[in-house]
PDB file of C-alpha atoms in Angstrom:
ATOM      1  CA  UNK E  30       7.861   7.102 -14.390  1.00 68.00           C
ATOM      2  CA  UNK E  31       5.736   9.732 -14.524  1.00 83.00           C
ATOM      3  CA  UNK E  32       3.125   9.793 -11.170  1.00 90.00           C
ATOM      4  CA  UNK E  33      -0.619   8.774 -11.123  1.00 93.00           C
ATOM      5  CA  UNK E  34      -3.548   9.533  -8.561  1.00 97.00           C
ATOM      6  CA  UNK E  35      -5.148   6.182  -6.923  1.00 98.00           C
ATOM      7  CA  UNK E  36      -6.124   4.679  -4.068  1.00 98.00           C
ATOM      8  CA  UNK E  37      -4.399   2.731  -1.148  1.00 98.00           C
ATOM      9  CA  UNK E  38      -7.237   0.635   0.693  1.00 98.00           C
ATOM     10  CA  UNK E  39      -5.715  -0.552   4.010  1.00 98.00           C
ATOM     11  CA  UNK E  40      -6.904  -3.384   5.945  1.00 96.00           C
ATOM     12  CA  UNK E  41      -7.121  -5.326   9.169  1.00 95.00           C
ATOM     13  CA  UNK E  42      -4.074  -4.584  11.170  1.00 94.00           C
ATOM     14  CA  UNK E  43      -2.792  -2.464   8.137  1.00 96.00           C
ATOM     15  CA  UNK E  44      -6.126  -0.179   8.571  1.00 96.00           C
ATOM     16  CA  UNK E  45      -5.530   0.347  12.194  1.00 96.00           C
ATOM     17  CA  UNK E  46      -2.067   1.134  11.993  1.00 96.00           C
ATOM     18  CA  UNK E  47      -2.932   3.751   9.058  1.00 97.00           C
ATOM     19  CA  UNK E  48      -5.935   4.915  11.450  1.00 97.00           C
ATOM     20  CA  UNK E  49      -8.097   5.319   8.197  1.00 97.00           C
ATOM     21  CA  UNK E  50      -9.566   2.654   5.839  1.00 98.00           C
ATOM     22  CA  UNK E  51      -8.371   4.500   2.780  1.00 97.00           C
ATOM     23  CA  UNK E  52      -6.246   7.215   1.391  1.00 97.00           C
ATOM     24  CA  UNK E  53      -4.895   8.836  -2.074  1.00 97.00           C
ATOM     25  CA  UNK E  54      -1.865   8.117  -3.374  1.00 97.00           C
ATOM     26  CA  UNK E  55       0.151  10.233  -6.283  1.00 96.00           C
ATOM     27  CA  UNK E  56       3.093   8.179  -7.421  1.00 97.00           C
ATOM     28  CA  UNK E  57       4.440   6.204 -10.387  1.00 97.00           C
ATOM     29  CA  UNK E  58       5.511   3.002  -8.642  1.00 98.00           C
ATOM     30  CA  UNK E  59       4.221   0.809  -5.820  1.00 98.00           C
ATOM     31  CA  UNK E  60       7.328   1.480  -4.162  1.00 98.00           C
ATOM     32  CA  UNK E  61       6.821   5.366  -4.532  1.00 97.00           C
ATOM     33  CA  UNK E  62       3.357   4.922  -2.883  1.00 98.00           C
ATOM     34  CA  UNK E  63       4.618   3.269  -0.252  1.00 97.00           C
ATOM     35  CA  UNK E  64       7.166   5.475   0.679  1.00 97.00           C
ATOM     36  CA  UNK E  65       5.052   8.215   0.718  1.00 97.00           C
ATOM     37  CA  UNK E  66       2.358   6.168   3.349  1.00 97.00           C
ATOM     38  CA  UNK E  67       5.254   5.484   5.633  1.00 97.00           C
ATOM     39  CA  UNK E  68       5.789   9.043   6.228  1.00 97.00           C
ATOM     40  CA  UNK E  69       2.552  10.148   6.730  1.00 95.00           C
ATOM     41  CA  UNK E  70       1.987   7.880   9.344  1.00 96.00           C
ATOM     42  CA  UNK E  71       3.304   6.469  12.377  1.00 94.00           C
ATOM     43  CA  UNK E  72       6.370   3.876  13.039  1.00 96.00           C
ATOM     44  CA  UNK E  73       3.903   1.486  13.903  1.00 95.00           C
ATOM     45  CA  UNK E  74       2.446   1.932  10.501  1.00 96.00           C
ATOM     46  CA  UNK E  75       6.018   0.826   8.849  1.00 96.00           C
ATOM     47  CA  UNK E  76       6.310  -1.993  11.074  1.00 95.00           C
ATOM     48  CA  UNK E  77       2.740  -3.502   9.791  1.00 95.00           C
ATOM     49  CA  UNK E  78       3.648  -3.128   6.156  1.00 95.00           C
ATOM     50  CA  UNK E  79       6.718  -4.802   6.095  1.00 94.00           C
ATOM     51  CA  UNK E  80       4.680  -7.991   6.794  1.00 94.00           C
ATOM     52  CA  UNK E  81       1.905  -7.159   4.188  1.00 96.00           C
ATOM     53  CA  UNK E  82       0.950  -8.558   0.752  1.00 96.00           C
ATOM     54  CA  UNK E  83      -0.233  -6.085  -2.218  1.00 98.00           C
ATOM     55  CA  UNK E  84      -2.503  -6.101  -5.047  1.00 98.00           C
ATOM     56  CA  UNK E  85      -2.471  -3.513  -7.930  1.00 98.00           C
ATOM     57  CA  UNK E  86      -5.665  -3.229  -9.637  1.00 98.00           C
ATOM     58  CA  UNK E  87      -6.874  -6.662  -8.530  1.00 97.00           C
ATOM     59  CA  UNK E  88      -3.664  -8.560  -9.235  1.00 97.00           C
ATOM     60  CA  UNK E  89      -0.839  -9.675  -6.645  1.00 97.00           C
ATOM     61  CA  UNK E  90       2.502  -8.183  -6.105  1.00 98.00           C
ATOM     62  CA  UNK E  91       3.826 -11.271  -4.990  1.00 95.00           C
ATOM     63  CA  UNK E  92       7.366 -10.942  -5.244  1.00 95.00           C
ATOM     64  CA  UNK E  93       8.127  -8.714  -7.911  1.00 96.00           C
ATOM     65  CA  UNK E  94      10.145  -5.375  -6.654  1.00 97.00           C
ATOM     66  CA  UNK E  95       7.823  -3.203  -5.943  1.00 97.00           C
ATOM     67  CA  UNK E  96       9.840  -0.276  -8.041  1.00 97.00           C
ATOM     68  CA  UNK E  97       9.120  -1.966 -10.773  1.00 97.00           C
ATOM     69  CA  UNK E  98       5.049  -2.271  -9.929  1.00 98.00           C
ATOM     70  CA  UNK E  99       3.896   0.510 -12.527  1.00 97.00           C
ATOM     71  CA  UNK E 100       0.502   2.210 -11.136  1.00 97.00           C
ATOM     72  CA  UNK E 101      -2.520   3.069 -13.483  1.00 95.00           C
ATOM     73  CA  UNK E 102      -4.403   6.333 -13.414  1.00 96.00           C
ATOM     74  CA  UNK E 103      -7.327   6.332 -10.832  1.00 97.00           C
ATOM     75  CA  UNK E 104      -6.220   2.458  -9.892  1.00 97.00           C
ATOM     76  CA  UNK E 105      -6.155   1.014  -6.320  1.00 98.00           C
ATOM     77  CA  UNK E 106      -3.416  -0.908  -3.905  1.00 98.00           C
ATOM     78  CA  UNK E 107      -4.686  -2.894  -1.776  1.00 98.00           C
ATOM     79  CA  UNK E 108      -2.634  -3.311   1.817  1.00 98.00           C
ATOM     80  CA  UNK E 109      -3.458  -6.978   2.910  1.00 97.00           C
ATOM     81  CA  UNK E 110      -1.803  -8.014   6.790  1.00 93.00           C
ATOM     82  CA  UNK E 111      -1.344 -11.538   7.441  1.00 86.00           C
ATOM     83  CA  UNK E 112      -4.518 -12.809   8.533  1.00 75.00           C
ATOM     84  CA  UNK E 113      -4.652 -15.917  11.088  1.00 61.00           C
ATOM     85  CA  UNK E 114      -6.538 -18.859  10.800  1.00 55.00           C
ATOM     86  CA  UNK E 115      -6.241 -22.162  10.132  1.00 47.00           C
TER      87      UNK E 115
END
């Protein structure tokens, strides 16, 4: 799969982890992008996103395997925490 330039949009514990709201990505897969996030940031960063949720363009990841999540040119992941409540 060839790569593609998007967006990640982090947020709540996600965002602070990240220590920005947003950042490019250039990759072909969710998985790629991913990948590439974890190493620009910190261990604390990895730990977050194994308990996140995605959505590509609007639409949740769910369970699928996030190698085969195809990204879109100029399109946007969004990094969602769990979020408390009741």
């Amino acid at each position: 799969m060839a790569a593609t330039a998007g967006t990640i949009r982090y947020w709540a514990a996600a965002k602070a982890a990240a220590r920005t709201a947003e950042e490019p990505y250039e990759a072909g897969t969710l998985a790629e992008a991913l990948e590439a996030a974890r190493q620009r940031h910190t261990a604390e960063f990895a730990r977050v996103l194994v308990r996140c949720s995605f959505l590509v363009d609007g639409d949740p990841v769910g369970s699928r395997s996030h190698d085969s999540v195809e990204l879109t040119p100029g399109g946007t992941v969004e990094v969602l925490p769990p979020f408390a409540g009741g």
